mmCIF file of C-alpha atoms and ligand atoms in Angstrom:
data_model
loop_
_atom_site.group_PDB
_atom_site.id
_atom_site.type_symbol
_atom_site.label_atom_id
_atom_site.label_comp_id
_atom_site.label_asym_id
_atom_site.label_seq_id
_atom_site.Cartn_x
_atom_site.Cartn_y
_atom_site.Cartn_z
ATOM 1 C CA MET A 28 50.892 -19.169 -39.603
ATOM 2 C CA SER A 29 48.406 -18.078 -36.948
ATOM 3 C CA GLU A 30 45.298 -20.166 -36.273
ATOM 4 C CA LYS A 31 42.068 -19.106 -37.938
ATOM 5 C CA LYS A 32 39.290 -17.680 -35.788
ATOM 6 C CA ARG A 33 36.118 -19.744 -35.570
ATOM 7 C CA LEU A 34 32.721 -18.363 -36.563
ATOM 8 C CA LEU A 35 30.726 -21.165 -34.929
ATOM 9 C CA GLY A 36 29.995 -19.971 -31.394
ATOM 10 C CA MET A 37 29.862 -16.275 -32.305
ATOM 11 C CA THR A 38 26.786 -14.296 -31.288
ATOM 12 C CA LEU A 39 25.051 -11.991 -33.761
ATOM 13 C CA ASP A 40 26.872 -8.983 -32.271
ATOM 14 C CA GLU A 41 30.215 -10.721 -32.767
ATOM 15 C CA LEU A 42 29.291 -11.639 -36.354
ATOM 16 C CA LYS A 43 28.440 -7.963 -36.992
ATOM 17 C CA ILE A 44 32.023 -7.076 -36.081
ATOM 18 C CA VAL A 45 33.332 -9.736 -38.500
ATOM 19 C CA ALA A 46 30.998 -8.442 -41.249
ATOM 20 C CA ALA A 47 32.219 -4.874 -40.700
ATOM 21 C CA GLU A 48 35.863 -6.027 -40.858
ATOM 22 C CA ALA A 49 35.129 -7.712 -44.185
ATOM 23 C CA GLY A 50 33.452 -4.581 -45.536
ATOM 24 C CA LEU A 51 30.110 -6.369 -45.741
ATOM 25 C CA PRO A 52 26.753 -4.663 -45.087
ATOM 26 C CA GLY A 53 25.233 -5.088 -41.595
ATOM 27 C CA PHE A 54 22.646 -7.638 -42.772
ATOM 28 C CA ALA A 55 25.481 -10.010 -43.787
ATOM 29 C CA ALA A 56 25.904 -10.872 -40.080
ATOM 30 C CA LYS A 57 22.365 -12.221 -40.043
ATOM 31 C CA GLN A 58 23.094 -14.147 -43.260
ATOM 32 C CA MET A 59 26.182 -15.687 -41.672
ATOM 33 C CA ALA A 60 24.182 -16.627 -38.553
ATOM 34 C CA ASP A 61 21.660 -18.280 -40.834
ATOM 35 C CA TRP A 62 24.343 -20.355 -42.565
ATOM 36 C CA LEU A 63 25.949 -21.269 -39.241
ATOM 37 C CA TYR A 64 22.961 -22.007 -37.015
ATOM 38 C CA LYS A 65 20.040 -22.847 -39.315
ATOM 39 C CA LYS A 66 21.693 -24.441 -42.355
ATOM 40 C CA ARG A 67 24.631 -25.634 -40.223
ATOM 41 C CA VAL A 68 27.248 -25.477 -42.954
ATOM 42 C CA SER A 69 30.810 -26.702 -42.471
ATOM 43 C CA SER A 70 32.673 -24.150 -44.606
ATOM 44 C CA ILE A 71 32.610 -20.457 -45.508
ATOM 45 C CA GLU A 72 32.495 -21.392 -49.220
ATOM 46 C CA GLU A 73 28.985 -22.768 -48.666
ATOM 47 C CA MET A 74 27.677 -19.289 -47.660
ATOM 48 C CA THR A 75 26.593 -18.631 -51.229
ATOM 49 C CA ASN A 76 24.643 -15.398 -50.699
ATOM 50 C CA ILE A 77 27.885 -13.693 -49.659
ATOM 51 C CA ALA A 78 29.989 -12.398 -52.577
ATOM 52 C CA ILE A 79 32.779 -14.808 -53.639
ATOM 53 C CA ALA A 80 35.500 -12.195 -53.076
ATOM 54 C CA LYS A 81 34.233 -11.563 -49.525
ATOM 55 C CA ARG A 82 34.056 -15.284 -48.810
ATOM 56 C CA LYS A 83 37.669 -15.613 -49.928
ATOM 57 C CA TRP A 84 38.634 -12.679 -47.711
ATOM 58 C CA LEU A 85 36.814 -14.217 -44.752
ATOM 59 C CA ALA A 86 38.375 -17.656 -45.326
ATOM 60 C CA GLU A 87 41.865 -16.190 -45.009
ATOM 61 C CA SER A 88 41.304 -15.328 -41.331
ATOM 62 C CA TYR A 89 38.239 -17.347 -40.347
ATOM 63 C CA GLU A 90 36.806 -20.855 -40.552
ATOM 64 C CA VAL A 91 33.459 -22.286 -39.479
ATOM 65 C CA GLY A 92 35.142 -24.428 -36.827
ATOM 66 C CA LYS A 93 32.846 -27.444 -36.785
ATOM 67 C CA VAL A 94 34.958 -30.394 -35.620
ATOM 68 C CA PRO A 95 33.643 -33.980 -35.608
ATOM 69 C CA PRO A 96 34.077 -36.268 -32.580
ATOM 70 C CA VAL A 97 37.351 -38.253 -32.546
ATOM 71 C CA ASP A 98 35.987 -41.271 -30.695
ATOM 72 C CA PHE A 99 32.787 -42.733 -29.290
ATOM 73 C CA GLN A 100 31.451 -45.584 -27.199
ATOM 74 C CA LYS A 101 27.943 -46.951 -27.686
ATOM 75 C CA SER A 102 26.002 -48.638 -24.915
ATOM 76 C CA VAL A 103 23.653 -51.562 -25.416
ATOM 77 C CA ASP A 104 20.847 -49.199 -24.307
ATOM 78 C CA GLY A 105 21.571 -46.740 -27.150
ATOM 79 C CA THR A 106 23.429 -44.149 -25.072
ATOM 80 C CA ILE A 107 26.482 -42.849 -26.953
ATOM 81 C CA LYS A 108 29.445 -41.121 -25.369
ATOM 82 C CA TYR A 109 31.337 -38.893 -27.825
ATOM 83 C CA LEU A 110 34.834 -37.524 -27.417
ATOM 84 C CA TYR A 111 35.694 -34.125 -28.930
ATOM 85 C CA PRO A 112 39.104 -32.471 -29.220
ATOM 86 C CA ALA A 113 39.461 -29.272 -27.173
ATOM 87 C CA GLY A 114 42.876 -27.840 -28.015
ATOM 88 C CA PRO A 115 46.237 -29.673 -28.071
ATOM 89 C CA GLY A 116 46.158 -32.825 -25.940
ATOM 90 C CA ASN A 117 42.733 -32.041 -24.472
ATOM 91 C CA PHE A 118 39.428 -33.819 -24.920
ATOM 92 C CA VAL A 119 35.893 -33.428 -23.622
ATOM 93 C CA GLU A 120 32.933 -35.769 -23.553
ATOM 94 C CA SER A 121 29.289 -35.392 -24.468
ATOM 95 C CA VAL A 122 26.731 -38.075 -23.802
ATOM 96 C CA TYR A 123 23.792 -38.597 -26.154
ATOM 97 C CA ILE A 124 20.845 -40.243 -24.400
ATOM 98 C CA PRO A 125 17.898 -41.263 -26.581
ATOM 99 C CA THR A 126 14.662 -42.464 -24.937
ATOM 100 C CA SER A 127 11.217 -43.254 -26.326
ATOM 101 C CA ASP A 128 10.007 -39.640 -26.143
ATOM 102 C CA ARG A 129 13.146 -37.465 -26.193
ATOM 103 C CA ALA A 130 16.817 -37.292 -27.125
ATOM 104 C CA THR A 131 19.034 -35.460 -24.671
ATOM 105 C CA LEU A 132 22.652 -34.398 -24.964
ATOM 106 C CA CYS A 133 24.745 -33.926 -21.856
ATOM 107 C CA VAL A 134 27.218 -31.152 -22.721
ATOM 108 C CA SER A 135 30.620 -30.304 -21.179
ATOM 109 C CA SER A 136 31.686 -26.743 -20.328
ATOM 110 C CA GLN A 137 35.311 -27.095 -19.145
ATOM 111 C CA VAL A 138 38.357 -29.340 -19.616
ATOM 112 C CA GLY A 139 38.672 -30.778 -16.141
ATOM 113 C CA CYS A 140 37.159 -28.896 -13.212
ATOM 114 C CA LYS A 141 38.323 -26.852 -10.206
ATOM 115 C CA MET A 142 35.596 -28.074 -7.884
ATOM 116 C CA ASN A 143 37.159 -31.402 -6.893
ATOM 117 C CA CYS A 144 33.991 -33.191 -5.815
ATOM 118 C CA LEU A 145 35.002 -36.449 -4.138
ATOM 119 C CA PHE A 146 32.753 -38.665 -6.285
ATOM 120 C CA CYS A 147 33.697 -37.235 -9.686
ATOM 121 C CA MET A 148 36.238 -38.474 -12.215
ATOM 122 C CA THR A 149 36.436 -35.070 -13.933
ATOM 123 C CA GLY A 150 37.326 -33.464 -10.599
ATOM 124 C CA LYS A 151 40.288 -35.856 -10.348
ATOM 125 C CA GLN A 152 41.711 -34.408 -13.603
ATOM 126 C CA GLY A 153 42.130 -30.976 -12.035
ATOM 127 C CA PHE A 154 41.326 -27.868 -14.037
ATOM 128 C CA THR A 155 42.855 -27.305 -17.469
ATOM 129 C CA LYS A 156 40.734 -24.635 -19.128
ATOM 130 C CA ASN A 157 37.332 -23.157 -19.828
ATOM 131 C CA LEU A 158 35.844 -24.299 -23.105
ATOM 132 C CA SER A 159 35.205 -21.511 -25.602
ATOM 133 C CA ALA A 160 31.679 -20.937 -26.927
ATOM 134 C CA ASN A 161 32.903 -22.657 -30.109
ATOM 135 C CA GLU A 162 34.034 -25.749 -28.200
ATOM 136 C CA ILE A 163 30.785 -25.921 -26.227
ATOM 137 C CA LEU A 164 28.480 -25.395 -29.211
ATOM 138 C CA ASN A 165 30.538 -27.749 -31.372
ATOM 139 C CA GLN A 166 29.503 -30.663 -29.148
ATOM 140 C CA ILE A 167 25.910 -29.935 -30.160
ATOM 141 C CA GLN A 168 26.407 -28.925 -33.773
ATOM 142 C CA ALA A 169 28.871 -31.687 -34.731
ATOM 143 C CA LEU A 170 26.801 -34.355 -32.979
ATOM 144 C CA PRO A 171 25.957 -37.029 -35.577
ATOM 145 C CA GLU A 172 22.410 -37.127 -34.124
ATOM 146 C CA ASN A 173 22.021 -33.325 -34.121
ATOM 147 C CA ASP A 174 18.699 -33.491 -36.009
ATOM 148 C CA GLU A 175 17.209 -35.796 -33.368
ATOM 149 C CA LEU A 176 18.019 -33.629 -30.346
ATOM 150 C CA THR A 177 15.117 -32.446 -28.206
ATOM 151 C CA ASN A 178 16.868 -31.443 -24.963
ATOM 152 C CA LEU A 179 20.207 -30.257 -23.644
ATOM 153 C CA VAL A 180 21.671 -30.506 -20.177
ATOM 154 C CA PHE A 181 24.860 -28.702 -19.225
ATOM 155 C CA MET A 182 25.860 -31.481 -16.880
ATOM 156 C CA GLY A 183 28.948 -32.947 -18.519
ATOM 157 C CA MET A 184 32.543 -32.223 -17.591
ATOM 158 C CA GLY A 185 33.138 -28.999 -15.668
ATOM 159 C CA GLU A 186 31.036 -26.507 -13.731
ATOM 160 C CA PRO A 187 29.083 -24.425 -16.297
ATOM 161 C CA LEU A 188 28.566 -21.490 -13.919
ATOM 162 C CA ASP A 189 32.340 -21.253 -13.493
ATOM 163 C CA ASN A 190 32.480 -20.444 -17.231
ATOM 164 C CA THR A 191 29.570 -18.039 -17.481
ATOM 165 C CA ASP A 192 30.756 -15.735 -20.305
ATOM 166 C CA GLU A 193 31.158 -18.575 -22.787
ATOM 167 C CA LEU A 194 28.100 -20.456 -21.477
ATOM 168 C CA PHE A 195 25.912 -17.364 -21.878
ATOM 169 C CA LYS A 196 27.005 -16.884 -25.483
ATOM 170 C CA VAL A 197 25.980 -20.482 -26.201
ATOM 171 C CA LEU A 198 22.636 -20.103 -24.390
ATOM 172 C CA GLU A 199 21.976 -16.948 -26.434
ATOM 173 C CA ILE A 200 22.764 -18.723 -29.718
ATOM 174 C CA LEU A 201 20.594 -21.701 -28.758
ATOM 175 C CA THR A 202 17.553 -19.602 -27.840
ATOM 176 C CA ALA A 203 17.772 -16.476 -30.072
ATOM 177 C CA PRO A 204 15.668 -16.219 -33.253
ATOM 178 C CA TYR A 205 18.881 -15.738 -35.275
ATOM 179 C CA GLY A 206 20.309 -18.971 -33.813
ATOM 180 C CA TYR A 207 18.730 -22.323 -32.996
ATOM 181 C CA ALA A 208 15.550 -20.558 -31.737
ATOM 182 C CA TRP A 209 15.000 -23.274 -29.129
ATOM 183 C CA SER A 210 12.680 -22.686 -26.175
ATOM 184 C CA PRO A 211 14.703 -22.266 -22.953
ATOM 185 C CA LYS A 212 12.438 -24.982 -21.570
ATOM 186 C CA ARG A 213 14.461 -27.511 -23.582
ATOM 187 C CA ILE A 214 17.693 -26.553 -21.800
ATOM 188 C CA THR A 215 18.859 -27.275 -18.251
ATOM 189 C CA VAL A 216 21.997 -25.897 -16.639
ATOM 190 C CA SER A 217 23.283 -28.066 -13.822
ATOM 191 C CA THR A 218 25.467 -26.536 -11.143
ATOM 192 C CA ILE A 219 26.892 -27.308 -7.734
ATOM 193 C CA GLY A 220 26.056 -23.698 -6.798
ATOM 194 C CA ALA A 221 28.978 -21.628 -8.076
ATOM 195 C CA LYS A 222 29.441 -17.879 -8.247
ATOM 196 C CA GLY A 223 27.649 -17.459 -11.598
ATOM 197 C CA LEU A 224 24.327 -18.654 -10.156
ATOM 198 C CA LYS A 225 22.807 -15.202 -9.529
ATOM 199 C CA ARG A 226 23.713 -14.033 -13.021
ATOM 200 C CA PHE A 227 22.168 -17.184 -14.456
ATOM 201 C CA LEU A 228 18.959 -16.695 -12.463
ATOM 202 C CA ASP A 229 18.762 -13.038 -13.518
ATOM 203 C CA GLU A 230 19.633 -13.389 -17.186
ATOM 204 C CA SER A 231 18.454 -16.806 -18.346
ATOM 205 C CA ASP A 232 15.073 -18.549 -18.531
ATOM 206 C CA CYS A 233 16.596 -22.017 -18.853
ATOM 207 C CA HIS A 234 15.864 -24.630 -16.235
ATOM 208 C CA LEU A 235 18.194 -25.030 -13.265
ATOM 209 C CA ALA A 236 19.485 -28.210 -11.599
ATOM 210 C CA VAL A 237 21.481 -27.957 -8.372
ATOM 211 C CA SER A 238 23.608 -30.772 -6.981
ATOM 212 C CA LEU A 239 22.979 -31.141 -3.252
ATOM 213 C CA HIS A 240 23.967 -34.730 -2.340
ATOM 214 C CA SER A 241 23.419 -34.099 1.367
ATOM 215 C CA PRO A 242 21.044 -32.047 3.524
ATOM 216 C CA TYR A 243 23.819 -31.486 6.086
ATOM 217 C CA PRO A 244 26.457 -28.786 5.420
ATOM 218 C CA ALA A 245 29.365 -30.604 7.122
ATOM 219 C CA GLU A 246 28.661 -33.819 5.261
ATOM 220 C CA ARG A 247 28.186 -31.964 1.985
ATOM 221 C CA LEU A 248 31.528 -30.256 2.585
ATOM 222 C CA SER A 249 33.202 -33.672 2.863
ATOM 223 C CA LEU A 250 31.826 -34.540 -0.578
ATOM 224 C CA MET A 251 31.962 -31.123 -2.232
ATOM 225 C CA PRO A 252 34.570 -28.520 -1.232
ATOM 226 C CA VAL A 253 32.386 -25.823 -2.859
ATOM 227 C CA GLU A 254 30.226 -25.924 0.280
ATOM 228 C CA LYS A 255 32.879 -23.784 1.978
ATOM 229 C CA ALA A 256 32.790 -20.907 -0.546
ATOM 230 C CA PHE A 257 29.111 -21.213 -1.513
ATOM 231 C CA PRO A 258 27.173 -22.849 1.340
ATOM 232 C CA MET A 259 23.999 -24.634 0.300
ATOM 233 C CA HIS A 260 21.835 -22.561 2.645
ATOM 234 C CA GLY A 261 22.914 -19.418 0.762
ATOM 235 C CA VAL A 262 22.241 -21.140 -2.569
ATOM 236 C CA LEU A 263 18.761 -22.195 -1.422
ATOM 237 C CA ASP A 264 17.993 -18.707 -0.078
ATOM 238 C CA LEU A 265 18.950 -17.255 -3.458
ATOM 239 C CA ILE A 266 16.746 -19.767 -5.288
ATOM 240 C CA ARG A 267 13.792 -18.903 -3.040
ATOM 241 C CA GLN A 268 13.905 -15.349 -4.429
ATOM 242 C CA TYR A 269 12.950 -16.534 -7.945
ATOM 243 C CA ASP A 270 9.727 -17.903 -9.414
ATOM 244 C CA PHE A 271 9.819 -21.584 -10.300
ATOM 245 C CA THR A 272 6.081 -22.094 -10.478
ATOM 246 C CA HIS A 273 5.538 -21.164 -14.151
ATOM 247 C CA GLN A 274 7.873 -21.644 -17.116
ATOM 248 C CA ARG A 275 11.152 -22.304 -15.411
ATOM 249 C CA ARG A 276 11.852 -25.310 -13.213
ATOM 250 C CA VAL A 277 14.406 -26.080 -10.536
ATOM 251 C CA SER A 278 15.467 -29.579 -9.633
ATOM 252 C CA PHE A 279 17.921 -30.923 -7.106
ATOM 253 C CA GLU A 280 20.327 -33.737 -7.880
ATOM 254 C CA TYR A 281 21.099 -36.209 -5.135
ATOM 255 C CA ILE A 282 23.636 -38.983 -5.749
ATOM 256 C CA VAL A 283 22.888 -41.748 -3.292
ATOM 257 C CA PHE A 284 25.914 -43.313 -1.590
ATOM 258 C CA LYS A 285 25.677 -46.503 0.456
ATOM 259 C CA ASN A 286 25.682 -45.933 4.239
ATOM 260 C CA LEU A 287 26.543 -42.261 3.782
ATOM 261 C CA ASN A 288 23.532 -40.233 2.665
ATOM 262 C CA ASP A 289 20.874 -42.907 2.089
ATOM 263 C CA SER A 290 19.223 -43.049 5.545
ATOM 264 C CA VAL A 291 15.643 -42.265 6.564
ATOM 265 C CA GLN A 292 17.027 -39.371 8.597
ATOM 266 C CA HIS A 293 18.664 -37.921 5.473
ATOM 267 C CA ALA A 294 15.441 -38.229 3.478
ATOM 268 C CA LYS A 295 13.439 -36.456 6.169
ATOM 269 C CA ALA A 296 16.035 -33.693 6.510
ATOM 270 C CA LEU A 297 16.120 -33.196 2.729
ATOM 271 C CA ALA A 298 12.324 -32.970 2.576
ATOM 272 C CA GLY A 299 12.393 -30.361 5.354
ATOM 273 C CA LEU A 300 15.053 -28.358 3.560
ATOM 274 C CA LEU A 301 13.170 -28.200 0.255
ATOM 275 C CA LYS A 302 9.542 -28.143 1.396
ATOM 276 C CA ASP A 303 9.016 -24.453 0.541
ATOM 277 C CA ILE A 304 10.647 -24.624 -2.919
ATOM 278 C CA PRO A 305 8.510 -25.865 -5.849
ATOM 279 C CA CYS A 306 10.985 -28.410 -7.156
ATOM 280 C CA ARG A 307 11.791 -31.976 -8.067
ATOM 281 C CA VAL A 308 14.493 -34.163 -6.529
ATOM 282 C CA ASN A 309 16.316 -36.601 -8.814
ATOM 283 C CA LEU A 310 17.960 -39.510 -7.048
ATOM 284 C CA ILE A 311 20.989 -40.735 -8.986
ATOM 285 C CA ARG A 312 22.666 -44.085 -8.696
ATOM 286 C CA PHE A 313 26.381 -43.694 -8.004
ATOM 287 C CA HIS A 314 28.755 -45.126 -10.636
ATOM 288 C CA ALA A 315 31.844 -46.270 -8.728
ATOM 289 C CA ILE A 316 35.125 -44.662 -9.802
ATOM 290 C CA PRO A 317 38.695 -45.866 -9.175
ATOM 291 C CA ASN A 318 40.392 -45.078 -5.832
ATOM 292 C CA VAL A 319 37.320 -43.540 -4.192
ATOM 293 C CA PRO A 320 35.811 -45.439 -1.251
ATOM 294 C CA LEU A 321 32.196 -44.483 -2.025
ATOM 295 C CA GLN A 322 29.759 -47.249 -2.866
ATOM 296 C CA THR A 323 26.531 -47.702 -4.788
ATOM 297 C CA THR A 324 23.467 -48.129 -2.611
ATOM 298 C CA ASP A 325 20.687 -50.709 -3.077
ATOM 299 C CA LEU A 326 17.672 -49.909 -5.209
ATOM 300 C CA SER A 327 15.367 -50.727 -2.269
ATOM 301 C CA LYS A 328 17.040 -48.006 -0.198
ATOM 302 C CA MET A 329 16.651 -45.509 -3.023
ATOM 303 C CA GLU A 330 12.969 -46.389 -3.355
ATOM 304 C CA ALA A 331 12.390 -45.937 0.370
ATOM 305 C CA PHE A 332 14.213 -42.586 0.211
ATOM 306 C CA ARG A 333 12.086 -41.509 -2.758
ATOM 307 C CA ASP A 334 8.859 -42.500 -1.006
ATOM 308 C CA ILE A 335 9.707 -40.451 2.100
ATOM 309 C CA LEU A 336 10.209 -37.337 -0.008
ATOM 310 C CA ASN A 337 7.026 -37.885 -2.011
ATOM 311 C CA ASP A 338 5.014 -38.563 1.171
ATOM 312 C CA ARG A 339 6.245 -35.224 2.500
ATOM 313 C CA GLY A 340 5.182 -33.313 -0.600
ATOM 314 C CA VAL A 341 8.568 -33.080 -2.353
ATOM 315 C CA THR A 342 8.348 -34.662 -5.811
ATOM 316 C CA CYS A 343 11.110 -37.201 -6.125
ATOM 317 C CA THR A 344 12.078 -39.681 -8.832
ATOM 318 C CA ILE A 345 14.893 -42.150 -9.337
ATOM 319 C CA ARG A 346 16.789 -41.313 -12.503
ATOM 320 C CA ALA A 347 17.136 -44.278 -14.818
ATOM 321 C CA SER A 348 20.778 -45.298 -15.104
ATOM 322 C CA ARG A 349 21.903 -45.120 -18.707
ATOM 323 C CA GLY A 350 25.053 -46.296 -20.430
ATOM 324 C CA GLU A 351 26.417 -48.213 -17.434
ATOM 325 C CA ASP A 352 28.341 -50.581 -19.746
ATOM 326 C CA ILE A 353 30.239 -47.637 -21.302
ATOM 327 C CA PHE A 354 31.073 -45.996 -17.970
ATOM 328 C CA ALA A 355 28.784 -42.987 -18.308
ATOM 329 C CA ALA A 356 30.445 -41.359 -15.278
ATOM 330 C CA CYS A 357 31.748 -38.221 -16.930
ATOM 331 C CA GLY A 358 35.488 -37.876 -17.361
ATOM 332 C CA MET A 359 36.349 -41.550 -17.853
ATOM 333 C CA LEU A 360 36.822 -41.543 -21.630
ATOM 334 C CA SER A 361 38.613 -38.204 -21.825
ATOM 335 C CA THR A 362 40.962 -39.167 -18.987
ATOM 336 C CA ALA A 363 41.904 -42.368 -20.837
ATOM 337 C CA LYS A 364 42.410 -40.458 -24.104
ATOM 338 C CA LYS A 365 44.512 -37.766 -22.443
ATOM 339 C CA GLU A 366 46.724 -40.360 -20.782
ATOM 340 C CA LYS A 367 47.221 -42.067 -24.152
ATOM 341 C CA SER A 368 48.150 -38.802 -25.879
ATOM 342 C CA ILE A 369 50.768 -37.773 -23.277
HETATM 343 S S1 SF4 B 430 30.763 -33.011 -10.097
HETATM 344 FE FE1 SF4 B 430 30.755 -31.280 -11.531
HETATM 345 S S2 SF4 B 430 31.498 -29.578 -10.268
HETATM 346 FE FE2 SF4 B 430 32.058 -31.433 -9.158
HETATM 347 S S3 SF4 B 430 34.162 -31.915 -9.817
HETATM 348 FE FE3 SF4 B 430 32.749 -33.033 -11.172
HETATM 349 S S4 SF4 B 430 32.469 -31.722 -12.932
HETATM 350 FE FE4 SF4 B 430 33.285 -30.452 -11.285
#
């Protein structure tokens, strides 16, 4: 028996095709979107304004496709890492981060990743597959704290702009009136600067975060092989062509490694690089991962680095570390689960 197709993750245009197949009127697509994205039902039977016979017909080939997490770890600080199935033997993580004024979910876009950044556990897994729109949206919709969510960051496992078709469907569903109807200001897509960046800048109003991690191309290349195919100077030139002074914001992520990229010289060079871009720099404490000789730097060094950027007119903050006791470095839980299931 072939697997049923999943409605969750379909755009309104895709639901119109399903409605036509079922012999339903055009407005039934909007009704289905309403059941899926506003009422967030778990089964086709619950779509009670669709005729029973049509629901039965739909249920023969389709299902909603909302799948609960299979595991979780909860930190003493309230951060929760969830593990979701993503096809046979595959798992992805999402991290729920509640604070006093917001609740953010860090969402994954791929199983594994091609980009092989030196400091990243997901990169060590290699690339398995792109997540479908269903598998991406399911992390949000099946989240036990779904009602609490205020913000989303596509910063989990994988490079979202290496999976643009599926990512864009999800962004449409999250922001369209027929879907979640969220403001794009509540959503940030985080990238290392992959090929989908121009399309994202042209077609989306969501915020952008770019991982830099060094102001020097050769050093960045040693940390992030993507620097060869998509050099940071090209990425920054592209960003300079767009307006980040009104609704949409751009930020730069900078993981600080001890005795590698934490010097005064680095801070000054980074400030020089970004001085003409209205942006924020987020300094991130490195979470050590097995078999990688990179180390966490001291807080005092990070503060000095931050102060140099702020003194030079580049807004810079140190991101609070969350969930350290549950290994919030993405890829840890799913790697362990995958190894167990092999
Ligand atoms: S940091 Fe992001 S882009 Fe780099 S390997 Fe990890 S998941 Fe991929």
